[in-house]
PDB file of C-alpha atoms and ligand atoms in Angstrom:
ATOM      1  CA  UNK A   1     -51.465  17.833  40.049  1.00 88.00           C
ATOM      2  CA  UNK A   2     -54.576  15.748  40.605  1.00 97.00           C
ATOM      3  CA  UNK A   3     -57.867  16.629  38.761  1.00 98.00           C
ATOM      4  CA  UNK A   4     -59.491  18.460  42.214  1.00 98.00           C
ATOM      5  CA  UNK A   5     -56.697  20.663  42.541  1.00 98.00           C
ATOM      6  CA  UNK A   6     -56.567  21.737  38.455  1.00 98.00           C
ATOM      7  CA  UNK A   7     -60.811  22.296  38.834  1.00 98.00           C
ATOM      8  CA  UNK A   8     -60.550  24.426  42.006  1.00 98.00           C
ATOM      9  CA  UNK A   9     -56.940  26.281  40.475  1.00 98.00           C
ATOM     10  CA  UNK A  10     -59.096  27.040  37.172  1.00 98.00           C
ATOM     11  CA  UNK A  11     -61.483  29.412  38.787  1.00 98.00           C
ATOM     12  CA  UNK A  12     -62.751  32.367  37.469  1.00 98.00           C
ATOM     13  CA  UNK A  13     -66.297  34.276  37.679  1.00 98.00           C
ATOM     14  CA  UNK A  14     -68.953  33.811  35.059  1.00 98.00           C
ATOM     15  CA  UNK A  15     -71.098  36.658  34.553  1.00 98.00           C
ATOM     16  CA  UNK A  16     -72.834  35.533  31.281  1.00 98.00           C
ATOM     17  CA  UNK A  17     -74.510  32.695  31.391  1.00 98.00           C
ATOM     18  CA  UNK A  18     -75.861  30.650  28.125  1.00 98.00           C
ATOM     19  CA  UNK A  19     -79.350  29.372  27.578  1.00 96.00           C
ATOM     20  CA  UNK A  20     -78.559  25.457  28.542  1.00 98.00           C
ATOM     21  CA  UNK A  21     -80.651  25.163  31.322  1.00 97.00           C
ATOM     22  CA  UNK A  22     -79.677  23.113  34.850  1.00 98.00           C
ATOM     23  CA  UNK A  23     -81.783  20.791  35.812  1.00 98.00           C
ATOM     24  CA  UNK A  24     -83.299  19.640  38.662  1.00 98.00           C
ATOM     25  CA  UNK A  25     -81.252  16.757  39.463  1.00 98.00           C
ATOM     26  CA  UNK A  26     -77.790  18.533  38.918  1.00 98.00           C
ATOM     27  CA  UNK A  27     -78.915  21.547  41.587  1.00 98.00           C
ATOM     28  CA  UNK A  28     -79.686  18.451  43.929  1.00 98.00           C
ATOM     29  CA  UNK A  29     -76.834  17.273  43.123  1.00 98.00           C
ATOM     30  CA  UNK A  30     -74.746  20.522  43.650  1.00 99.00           C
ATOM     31  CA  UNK A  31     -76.683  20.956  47.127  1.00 98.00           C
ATOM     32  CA  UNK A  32     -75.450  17.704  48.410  1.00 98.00           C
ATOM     33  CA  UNK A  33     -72.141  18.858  48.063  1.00 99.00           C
ATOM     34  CA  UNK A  34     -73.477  21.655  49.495  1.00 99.00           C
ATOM     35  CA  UNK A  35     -74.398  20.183  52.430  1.00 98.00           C
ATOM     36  CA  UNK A  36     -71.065  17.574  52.699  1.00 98.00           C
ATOM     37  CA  UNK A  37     -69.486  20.914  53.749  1.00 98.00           C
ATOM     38  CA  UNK A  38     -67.651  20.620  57.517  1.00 98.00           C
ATOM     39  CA  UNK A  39     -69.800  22.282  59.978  1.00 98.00           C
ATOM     40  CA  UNK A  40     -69.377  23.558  63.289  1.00 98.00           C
ATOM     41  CA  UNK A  41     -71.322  21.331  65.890  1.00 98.00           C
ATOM     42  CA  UNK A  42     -73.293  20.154  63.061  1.00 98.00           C
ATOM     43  CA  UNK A  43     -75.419  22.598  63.594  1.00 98.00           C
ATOM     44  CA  UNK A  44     -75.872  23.428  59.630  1.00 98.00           C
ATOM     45  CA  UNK A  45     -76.563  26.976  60.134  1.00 98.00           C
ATOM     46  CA  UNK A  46     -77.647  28.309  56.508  1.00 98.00           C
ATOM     47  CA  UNK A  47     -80.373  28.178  54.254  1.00 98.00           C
ATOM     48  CA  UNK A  48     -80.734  28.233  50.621  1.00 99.00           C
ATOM     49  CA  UNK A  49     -83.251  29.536  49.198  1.00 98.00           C
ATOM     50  CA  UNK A  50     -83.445  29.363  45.411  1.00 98.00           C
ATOM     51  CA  UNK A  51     -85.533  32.463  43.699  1.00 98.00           C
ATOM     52  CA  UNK A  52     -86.719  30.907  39.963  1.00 98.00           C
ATOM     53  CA  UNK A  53     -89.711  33.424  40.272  1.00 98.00           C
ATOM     54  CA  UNK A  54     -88.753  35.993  37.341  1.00 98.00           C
ATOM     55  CA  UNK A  55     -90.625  38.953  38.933  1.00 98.00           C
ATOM     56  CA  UNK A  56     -88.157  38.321  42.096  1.00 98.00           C
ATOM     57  CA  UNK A  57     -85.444  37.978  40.314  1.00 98.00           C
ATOM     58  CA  UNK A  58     -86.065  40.998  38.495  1.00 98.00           C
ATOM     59  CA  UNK A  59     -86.170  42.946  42.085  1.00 98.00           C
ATOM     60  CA  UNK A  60     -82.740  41.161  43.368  1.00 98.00           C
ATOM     61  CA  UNK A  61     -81.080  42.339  40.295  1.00 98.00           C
ATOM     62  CA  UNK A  62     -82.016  45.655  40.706  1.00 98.00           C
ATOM     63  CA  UNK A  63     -81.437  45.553  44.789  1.00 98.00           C
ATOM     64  CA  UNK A  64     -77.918  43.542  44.182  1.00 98.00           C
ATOM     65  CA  UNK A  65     -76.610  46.711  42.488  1.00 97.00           C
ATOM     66  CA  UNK A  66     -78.033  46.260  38.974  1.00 97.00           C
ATOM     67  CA  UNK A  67     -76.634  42.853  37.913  1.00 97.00           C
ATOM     68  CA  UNK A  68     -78.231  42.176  34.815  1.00 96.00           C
ATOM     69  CA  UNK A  69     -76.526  38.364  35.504  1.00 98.00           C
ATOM     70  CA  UNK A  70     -78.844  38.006  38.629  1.00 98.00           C
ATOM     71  CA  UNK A  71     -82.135  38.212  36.076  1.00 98.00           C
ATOM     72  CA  UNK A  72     -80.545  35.765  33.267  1.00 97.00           C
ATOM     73  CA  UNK A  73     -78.719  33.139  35.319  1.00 98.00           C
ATOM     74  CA  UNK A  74     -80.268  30.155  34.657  1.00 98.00           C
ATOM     75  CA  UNK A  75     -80.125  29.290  38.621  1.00 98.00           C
ATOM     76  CA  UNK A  76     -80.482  31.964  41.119  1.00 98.00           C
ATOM     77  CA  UNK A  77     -79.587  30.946  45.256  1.00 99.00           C
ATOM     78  CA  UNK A  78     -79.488  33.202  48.369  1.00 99.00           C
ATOM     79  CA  UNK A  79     -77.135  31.737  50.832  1.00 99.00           C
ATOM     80  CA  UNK A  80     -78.605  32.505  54.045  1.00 99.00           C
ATOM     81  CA  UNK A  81     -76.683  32.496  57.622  1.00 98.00           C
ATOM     82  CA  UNK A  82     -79.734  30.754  59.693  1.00 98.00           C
ATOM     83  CA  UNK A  83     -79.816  30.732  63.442  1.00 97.00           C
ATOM     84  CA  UNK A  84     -83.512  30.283  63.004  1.00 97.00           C
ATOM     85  CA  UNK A  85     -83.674  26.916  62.632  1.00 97.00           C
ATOM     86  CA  UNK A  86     -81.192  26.403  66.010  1.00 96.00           C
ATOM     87  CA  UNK A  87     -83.466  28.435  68.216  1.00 94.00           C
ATOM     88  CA  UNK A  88     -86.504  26.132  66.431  1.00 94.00           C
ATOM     89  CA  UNK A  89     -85.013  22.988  67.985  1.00 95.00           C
ATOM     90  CA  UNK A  90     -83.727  24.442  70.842  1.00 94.00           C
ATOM     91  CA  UNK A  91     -87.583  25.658  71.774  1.00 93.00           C
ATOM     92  CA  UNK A  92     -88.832  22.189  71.132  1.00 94.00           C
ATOM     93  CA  UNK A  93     -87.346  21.692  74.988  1.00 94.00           C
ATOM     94  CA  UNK A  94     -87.150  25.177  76.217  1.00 91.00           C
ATOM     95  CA  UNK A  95     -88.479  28.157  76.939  1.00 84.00           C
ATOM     96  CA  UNK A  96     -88.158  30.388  74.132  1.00 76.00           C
ATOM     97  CA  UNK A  97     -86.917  33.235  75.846  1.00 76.00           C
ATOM     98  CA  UNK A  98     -83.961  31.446  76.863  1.00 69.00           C
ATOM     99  CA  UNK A  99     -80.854  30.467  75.085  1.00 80.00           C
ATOM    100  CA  UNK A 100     -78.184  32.423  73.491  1.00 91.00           C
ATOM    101  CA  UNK A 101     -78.886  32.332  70.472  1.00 94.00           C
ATOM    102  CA  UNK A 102     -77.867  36.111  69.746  1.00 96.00           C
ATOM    103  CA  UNK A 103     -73.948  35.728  70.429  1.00 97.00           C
ATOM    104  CA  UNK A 104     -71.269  37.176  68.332  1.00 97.00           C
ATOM    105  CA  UNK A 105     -70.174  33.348  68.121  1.00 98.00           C
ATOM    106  CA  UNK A 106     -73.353  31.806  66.890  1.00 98.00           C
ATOM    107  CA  UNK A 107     -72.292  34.831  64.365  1.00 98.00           C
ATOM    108  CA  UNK A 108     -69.598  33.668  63.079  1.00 98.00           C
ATOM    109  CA  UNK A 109     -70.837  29.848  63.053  1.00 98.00           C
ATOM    110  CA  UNK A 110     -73.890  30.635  61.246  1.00 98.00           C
ATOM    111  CA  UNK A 111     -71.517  33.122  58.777  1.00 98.00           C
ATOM    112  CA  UNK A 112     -68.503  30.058  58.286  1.00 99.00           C
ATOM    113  CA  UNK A 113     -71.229  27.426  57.513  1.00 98.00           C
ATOM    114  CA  UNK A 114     -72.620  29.350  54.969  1.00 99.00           C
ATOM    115  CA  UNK A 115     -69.653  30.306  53.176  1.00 99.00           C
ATOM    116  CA  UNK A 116     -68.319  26.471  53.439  1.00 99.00           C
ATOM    117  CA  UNK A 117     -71.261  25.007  51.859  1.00 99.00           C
ATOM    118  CA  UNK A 118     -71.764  27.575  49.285  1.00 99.00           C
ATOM    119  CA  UNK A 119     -67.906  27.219  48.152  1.00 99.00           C
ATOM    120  CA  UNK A 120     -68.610  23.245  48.048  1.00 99.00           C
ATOM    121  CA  UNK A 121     -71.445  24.166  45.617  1.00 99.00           C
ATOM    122  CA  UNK A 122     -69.306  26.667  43.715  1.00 99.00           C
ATOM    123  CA  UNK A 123     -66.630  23.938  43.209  1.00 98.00           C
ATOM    124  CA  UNK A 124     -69.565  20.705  42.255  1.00 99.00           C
ATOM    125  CA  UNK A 125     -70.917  23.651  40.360  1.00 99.00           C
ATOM    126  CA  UNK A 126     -67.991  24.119  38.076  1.00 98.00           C
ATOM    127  CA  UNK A 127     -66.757  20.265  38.469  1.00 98.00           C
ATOM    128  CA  UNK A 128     -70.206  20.195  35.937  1.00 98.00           C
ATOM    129  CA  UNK A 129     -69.031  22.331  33.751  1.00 98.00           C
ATOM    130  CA  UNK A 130     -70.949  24.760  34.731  1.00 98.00           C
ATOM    131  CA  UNK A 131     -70.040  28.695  36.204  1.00 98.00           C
ATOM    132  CA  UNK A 132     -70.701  30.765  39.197  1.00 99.00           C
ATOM    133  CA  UNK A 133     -70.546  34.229  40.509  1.00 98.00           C
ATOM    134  CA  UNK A 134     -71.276  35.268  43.917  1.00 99.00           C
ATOM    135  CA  UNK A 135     -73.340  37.969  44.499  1.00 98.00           C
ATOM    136  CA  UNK A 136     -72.509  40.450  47.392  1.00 98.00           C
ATOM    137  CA  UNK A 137     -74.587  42.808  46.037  1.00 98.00           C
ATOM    138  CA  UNK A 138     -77.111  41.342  47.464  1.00 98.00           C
ATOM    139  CA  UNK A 139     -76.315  43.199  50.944  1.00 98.00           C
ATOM    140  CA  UNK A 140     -76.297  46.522  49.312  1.00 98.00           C
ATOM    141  CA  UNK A 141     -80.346  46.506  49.685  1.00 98.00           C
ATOM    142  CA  UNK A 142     -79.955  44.043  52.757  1.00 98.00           C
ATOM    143  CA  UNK A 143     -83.597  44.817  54.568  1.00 98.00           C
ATOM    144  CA  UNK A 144     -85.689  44.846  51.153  1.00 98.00           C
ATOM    145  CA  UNK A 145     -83.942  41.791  50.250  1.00 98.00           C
ATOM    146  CA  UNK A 146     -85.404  40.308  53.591  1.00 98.00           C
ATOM    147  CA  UNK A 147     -88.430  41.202  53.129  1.00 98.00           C
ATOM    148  CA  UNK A 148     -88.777  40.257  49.979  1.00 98.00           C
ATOM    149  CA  UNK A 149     -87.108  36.326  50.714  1.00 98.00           C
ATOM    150  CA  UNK A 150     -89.536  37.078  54.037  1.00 98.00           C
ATOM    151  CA  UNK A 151     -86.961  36.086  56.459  1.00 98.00           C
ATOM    152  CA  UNK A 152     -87.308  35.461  59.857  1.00 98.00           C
ATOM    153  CA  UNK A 153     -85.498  36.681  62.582  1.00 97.00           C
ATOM    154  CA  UNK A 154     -81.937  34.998  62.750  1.00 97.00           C
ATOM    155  CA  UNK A 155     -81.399  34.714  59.194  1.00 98.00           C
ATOM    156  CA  UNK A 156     -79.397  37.354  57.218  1.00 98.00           C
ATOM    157  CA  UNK A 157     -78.739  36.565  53.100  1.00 98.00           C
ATOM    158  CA  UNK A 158     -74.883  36.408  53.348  1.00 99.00           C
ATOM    159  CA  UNK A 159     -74.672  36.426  49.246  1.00 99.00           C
ATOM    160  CA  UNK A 160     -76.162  35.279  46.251  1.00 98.00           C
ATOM    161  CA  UNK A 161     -74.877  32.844  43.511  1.00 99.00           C
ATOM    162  CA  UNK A 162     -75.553  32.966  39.562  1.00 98.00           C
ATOM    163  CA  UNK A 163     -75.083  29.370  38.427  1.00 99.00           C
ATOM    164  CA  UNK A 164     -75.211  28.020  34.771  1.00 98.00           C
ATOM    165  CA  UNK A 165     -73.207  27.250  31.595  1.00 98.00           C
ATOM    166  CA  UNK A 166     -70.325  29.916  30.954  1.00 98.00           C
ATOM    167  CA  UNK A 167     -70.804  31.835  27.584  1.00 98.00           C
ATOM    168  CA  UNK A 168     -67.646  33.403  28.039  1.00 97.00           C
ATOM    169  CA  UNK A 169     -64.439  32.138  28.776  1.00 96.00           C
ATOM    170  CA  UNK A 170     -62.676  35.359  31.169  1.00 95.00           C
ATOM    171  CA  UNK A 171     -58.851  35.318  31.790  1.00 94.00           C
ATOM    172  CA  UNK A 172     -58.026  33.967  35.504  1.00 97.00           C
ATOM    173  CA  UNK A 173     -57.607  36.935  37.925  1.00 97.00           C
ATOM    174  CA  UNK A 174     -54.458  36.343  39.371  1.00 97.00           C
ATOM    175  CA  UNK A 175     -54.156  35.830  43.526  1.00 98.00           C
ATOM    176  CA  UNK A 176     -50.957  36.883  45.667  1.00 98.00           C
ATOM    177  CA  UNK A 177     -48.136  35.732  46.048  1.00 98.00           C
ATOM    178  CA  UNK A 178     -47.952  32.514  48.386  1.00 98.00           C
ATOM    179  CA  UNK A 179     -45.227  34.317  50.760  1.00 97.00           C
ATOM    180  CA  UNK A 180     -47.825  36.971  51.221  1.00 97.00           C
ATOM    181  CA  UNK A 181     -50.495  34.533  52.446  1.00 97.00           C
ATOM    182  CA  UNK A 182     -48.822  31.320  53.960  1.00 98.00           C
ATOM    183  CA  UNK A 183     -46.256  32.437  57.194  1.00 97.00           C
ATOM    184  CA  UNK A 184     -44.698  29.956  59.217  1.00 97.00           C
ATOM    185  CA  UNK A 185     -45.244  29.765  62.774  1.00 98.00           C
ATOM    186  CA  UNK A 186     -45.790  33.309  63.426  1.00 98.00           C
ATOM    187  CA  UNK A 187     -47.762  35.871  61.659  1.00 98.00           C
ATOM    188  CA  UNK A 188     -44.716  38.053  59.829  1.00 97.00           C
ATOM    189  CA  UNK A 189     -45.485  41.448  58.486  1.00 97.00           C
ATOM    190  CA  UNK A 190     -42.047  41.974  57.018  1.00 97.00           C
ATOM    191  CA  UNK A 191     -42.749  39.405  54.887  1.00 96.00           C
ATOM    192  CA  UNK A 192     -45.897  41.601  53.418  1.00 97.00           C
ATOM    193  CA  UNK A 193     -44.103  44.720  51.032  1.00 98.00           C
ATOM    194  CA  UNK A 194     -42.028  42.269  48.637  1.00 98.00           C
ATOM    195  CA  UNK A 195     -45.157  39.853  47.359  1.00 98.00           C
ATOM    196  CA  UNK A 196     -47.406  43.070  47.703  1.00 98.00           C
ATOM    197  CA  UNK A 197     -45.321  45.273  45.055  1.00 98.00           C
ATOM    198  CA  UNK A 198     -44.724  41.835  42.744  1.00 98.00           C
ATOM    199  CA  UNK A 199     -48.662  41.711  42.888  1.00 98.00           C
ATOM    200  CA  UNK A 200     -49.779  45.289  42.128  1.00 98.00           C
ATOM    201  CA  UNK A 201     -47.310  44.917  39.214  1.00 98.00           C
ATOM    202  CA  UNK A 202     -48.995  41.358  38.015  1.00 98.00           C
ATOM    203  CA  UNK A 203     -52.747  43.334  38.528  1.00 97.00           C
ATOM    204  CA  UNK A 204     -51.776  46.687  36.705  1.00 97.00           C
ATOM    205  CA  UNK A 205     -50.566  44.683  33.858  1.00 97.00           C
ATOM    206  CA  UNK A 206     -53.906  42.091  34.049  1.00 96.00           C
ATOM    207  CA  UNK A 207     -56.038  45.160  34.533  1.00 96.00           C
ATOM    208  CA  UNK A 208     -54.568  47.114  31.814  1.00 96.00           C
ATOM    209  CA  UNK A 209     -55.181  44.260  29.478  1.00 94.00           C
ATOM    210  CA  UNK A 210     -58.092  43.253  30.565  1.00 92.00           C
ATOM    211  CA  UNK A 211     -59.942  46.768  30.112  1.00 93.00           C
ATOM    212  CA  UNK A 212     -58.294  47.258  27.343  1.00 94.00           C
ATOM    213  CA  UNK A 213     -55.820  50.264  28.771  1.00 96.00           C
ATOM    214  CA  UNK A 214     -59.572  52.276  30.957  1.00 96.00           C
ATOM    215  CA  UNK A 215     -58.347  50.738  33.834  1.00 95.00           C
ATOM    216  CA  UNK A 216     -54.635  50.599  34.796  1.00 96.00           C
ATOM    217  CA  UNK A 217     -54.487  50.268  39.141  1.00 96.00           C
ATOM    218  CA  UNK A 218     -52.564  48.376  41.391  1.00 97.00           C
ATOM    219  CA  UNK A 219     -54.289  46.507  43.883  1.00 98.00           C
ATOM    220  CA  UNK A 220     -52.797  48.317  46.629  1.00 98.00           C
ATOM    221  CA  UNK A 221     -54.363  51.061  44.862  1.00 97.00           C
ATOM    222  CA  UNK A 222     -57.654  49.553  44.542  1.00 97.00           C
ATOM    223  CA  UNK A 223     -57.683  48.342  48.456  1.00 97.00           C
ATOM    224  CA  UNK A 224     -57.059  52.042  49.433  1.00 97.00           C
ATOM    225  CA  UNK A 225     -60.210  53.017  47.232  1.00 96.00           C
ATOM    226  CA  UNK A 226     -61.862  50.589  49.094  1.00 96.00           C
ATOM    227  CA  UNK A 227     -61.263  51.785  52.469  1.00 96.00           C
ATOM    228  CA  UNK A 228     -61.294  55.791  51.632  1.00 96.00           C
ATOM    229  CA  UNK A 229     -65.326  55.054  51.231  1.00 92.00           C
ATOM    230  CA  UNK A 230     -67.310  52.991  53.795  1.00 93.00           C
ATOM    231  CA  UNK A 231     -68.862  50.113  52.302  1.00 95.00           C
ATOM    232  CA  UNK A 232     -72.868  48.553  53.346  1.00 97.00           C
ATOM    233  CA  UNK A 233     -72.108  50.708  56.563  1.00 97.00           C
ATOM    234  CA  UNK A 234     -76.271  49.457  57.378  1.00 98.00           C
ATOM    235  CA  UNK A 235     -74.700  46.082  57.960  1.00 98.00           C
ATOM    236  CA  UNK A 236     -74.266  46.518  61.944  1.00 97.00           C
ATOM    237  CA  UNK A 237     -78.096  47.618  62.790  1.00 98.00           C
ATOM    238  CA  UNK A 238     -79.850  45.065  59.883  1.00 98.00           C
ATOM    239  CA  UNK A 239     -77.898  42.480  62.028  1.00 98.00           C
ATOM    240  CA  UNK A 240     -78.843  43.517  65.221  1.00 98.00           C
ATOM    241  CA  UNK A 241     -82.006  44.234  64.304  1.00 98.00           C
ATOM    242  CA  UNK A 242     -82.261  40.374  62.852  1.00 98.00           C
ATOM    243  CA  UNK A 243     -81.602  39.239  66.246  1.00 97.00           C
ATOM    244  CA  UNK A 244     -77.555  38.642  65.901  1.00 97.00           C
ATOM    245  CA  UNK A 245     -74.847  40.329  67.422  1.00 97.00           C
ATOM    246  CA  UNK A 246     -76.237  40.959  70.749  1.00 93.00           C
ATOM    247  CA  UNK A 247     -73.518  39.805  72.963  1.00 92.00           C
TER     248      UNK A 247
HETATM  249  C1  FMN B 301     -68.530  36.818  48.980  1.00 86.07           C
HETATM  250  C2  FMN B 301     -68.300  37.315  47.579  1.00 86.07           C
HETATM  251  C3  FMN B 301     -69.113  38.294  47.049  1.00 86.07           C
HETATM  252  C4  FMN B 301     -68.955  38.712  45.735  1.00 86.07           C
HETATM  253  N1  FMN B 301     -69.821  39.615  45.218  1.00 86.07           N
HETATM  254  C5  FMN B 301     -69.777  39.935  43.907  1.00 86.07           C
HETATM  255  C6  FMN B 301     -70.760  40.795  43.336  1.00 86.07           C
HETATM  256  O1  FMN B 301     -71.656  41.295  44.017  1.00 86.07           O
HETATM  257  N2  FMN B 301     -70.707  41.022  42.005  1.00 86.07           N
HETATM  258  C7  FMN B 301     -69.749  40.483  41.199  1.00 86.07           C
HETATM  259  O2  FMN B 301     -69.762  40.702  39.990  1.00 86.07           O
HETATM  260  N3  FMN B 301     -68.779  39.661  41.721  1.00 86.07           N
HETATM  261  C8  FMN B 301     -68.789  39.365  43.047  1.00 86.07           C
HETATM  262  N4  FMN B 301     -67.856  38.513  43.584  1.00 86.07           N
HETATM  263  C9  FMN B 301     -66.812  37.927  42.723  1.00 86.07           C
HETATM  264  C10 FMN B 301     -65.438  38.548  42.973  1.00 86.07           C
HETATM  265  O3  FMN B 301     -65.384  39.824  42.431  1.00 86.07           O
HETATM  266  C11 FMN B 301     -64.391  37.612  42.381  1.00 86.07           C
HETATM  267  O4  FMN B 301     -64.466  36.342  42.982  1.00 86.07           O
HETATM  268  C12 FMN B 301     -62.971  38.174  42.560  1.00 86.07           C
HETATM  269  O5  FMN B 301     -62.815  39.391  41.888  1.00 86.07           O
HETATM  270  C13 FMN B 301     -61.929  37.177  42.037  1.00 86.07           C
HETATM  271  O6  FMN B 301     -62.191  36.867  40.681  1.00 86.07           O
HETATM  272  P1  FMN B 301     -62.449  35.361  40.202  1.00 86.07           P
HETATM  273  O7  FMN B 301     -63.569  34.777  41.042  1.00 86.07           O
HETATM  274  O8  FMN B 301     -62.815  35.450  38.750  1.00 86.07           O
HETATM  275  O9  FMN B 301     -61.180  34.626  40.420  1.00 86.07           O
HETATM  276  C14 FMN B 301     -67.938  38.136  44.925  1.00 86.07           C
HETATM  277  C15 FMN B 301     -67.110  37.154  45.471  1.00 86.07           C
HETATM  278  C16 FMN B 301     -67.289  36.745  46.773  1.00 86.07           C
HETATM  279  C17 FMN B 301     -66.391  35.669  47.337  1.00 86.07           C
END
């Protein structure tokens, strides 16, 4: 295996992060990987927006569900899906009120750019030595989050991103089986039960070790918990409401 591959199969989270600080030039550098990212059209449709003020931070953590890691992460970025900036140099030679901007494809550009870049920084990130989490959370509090980051219309924060040096080394979650995820040709749900029992057996024994015996589900288990209660159900009218998702 090639050094890439090893980097990118020795993921984990960090969610304690030591004093060392980043500097400037390494997040420049981690945003030009950033930015190397494929992207449809070229259009670039995200923007980062880096919150070092503590007093903001402080609010994130508390509207991304509490995560003390938001406040003491060295570096703190909102990846944002940005149609803004599209409709900015689209009015340079139109009307305004034309375009469509508001489709459920410039939706899923704006959404795929985002996560593409912010996975290239994840990867220079950690190719540093350095750790990230993303940061979901960040959409449990979606419209005060906006405000807060004052966002224009056609931007959404898709997720944040701790970044620093780990002070903790946590065991690698493991991932499915490869029969589960890679099908030939066709997509093949018979191939789905055997991988899926092999892998709530690998998770119920990582869980149960890693909590120490509190915690002892399957992941089948835990996906059913996830869809028995509805999750950021606000997401449909904050997006509308931002201008996506209109046709
Ligand atoms: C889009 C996205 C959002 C996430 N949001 C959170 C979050 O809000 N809080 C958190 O602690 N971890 C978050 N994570 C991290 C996942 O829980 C983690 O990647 C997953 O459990 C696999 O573990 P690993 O990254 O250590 O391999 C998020 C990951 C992704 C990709």
């Amino acid at each position: 295996m090639n050094e890439v591959i090893k980097l990118l199969n020795g993921h984990r989270s960090i969610r304690k992060f030591s004093e060392q600080p980043v500097t400037d030039e390494q997040l420049h550098a981690i945003i030009s990987a950033a930015q190397s990212a494929s992207t449809s059209s070229n259009v670039q449709a995200y923007t980062i927006i880096r919150v070092s003020d503590h007093g903001m931070k402080e609010k994130l953590s508390v509207l991304a569900d509490n995560y003390s890691y938001v406040l003491e992460c060295p570096v703190f970025l909102v990846w944002c899906a940005d149609l803004f900036r599209l409709r900015t140099a689209y009015e340079l030679h139109e009307n305004p009120d034309g375009g469509y901007i508001s489709t459920t494809e410039n939706f899923i550009v704006a959404t795929v750019d985002t996560a593409l870049a912010a996975q290239n920084a994840a990867v220079a990130a950690e190719s540093l030595g350095m750790g990230i989490v993303y940061i979901g959370g960040i959409r449990t509090n979606i419209s005060e989050v906006a405000k807060l980051l004052k966002l224009p219309k056609y931007v959404y924060p898709v997720f944040g991103m701790c970044i620093g040096y780990p002070d903790q080394t946590p065991g690698q979650r493991p991932r499915l089986p490869l029969q589960a995820i890679l099908h030939e040709n066709t997509y093949r749900p018979e191939q789905l039960p055997e991988p899926i029992a092999q892998y709530d057996r690998t998770m119920k024994e990582y869980i149960t070790q890693r909590t120490g015996g509190k915690r002892t589900s399957t992941w089948s288990e835990d996906m059913k918990n996830k869809l028995k209660t509805p999750a950021r159900i606000h997401m449909k009218s904050f997006l509308e409401e931002q201008g996506f998702l209109k046709n």
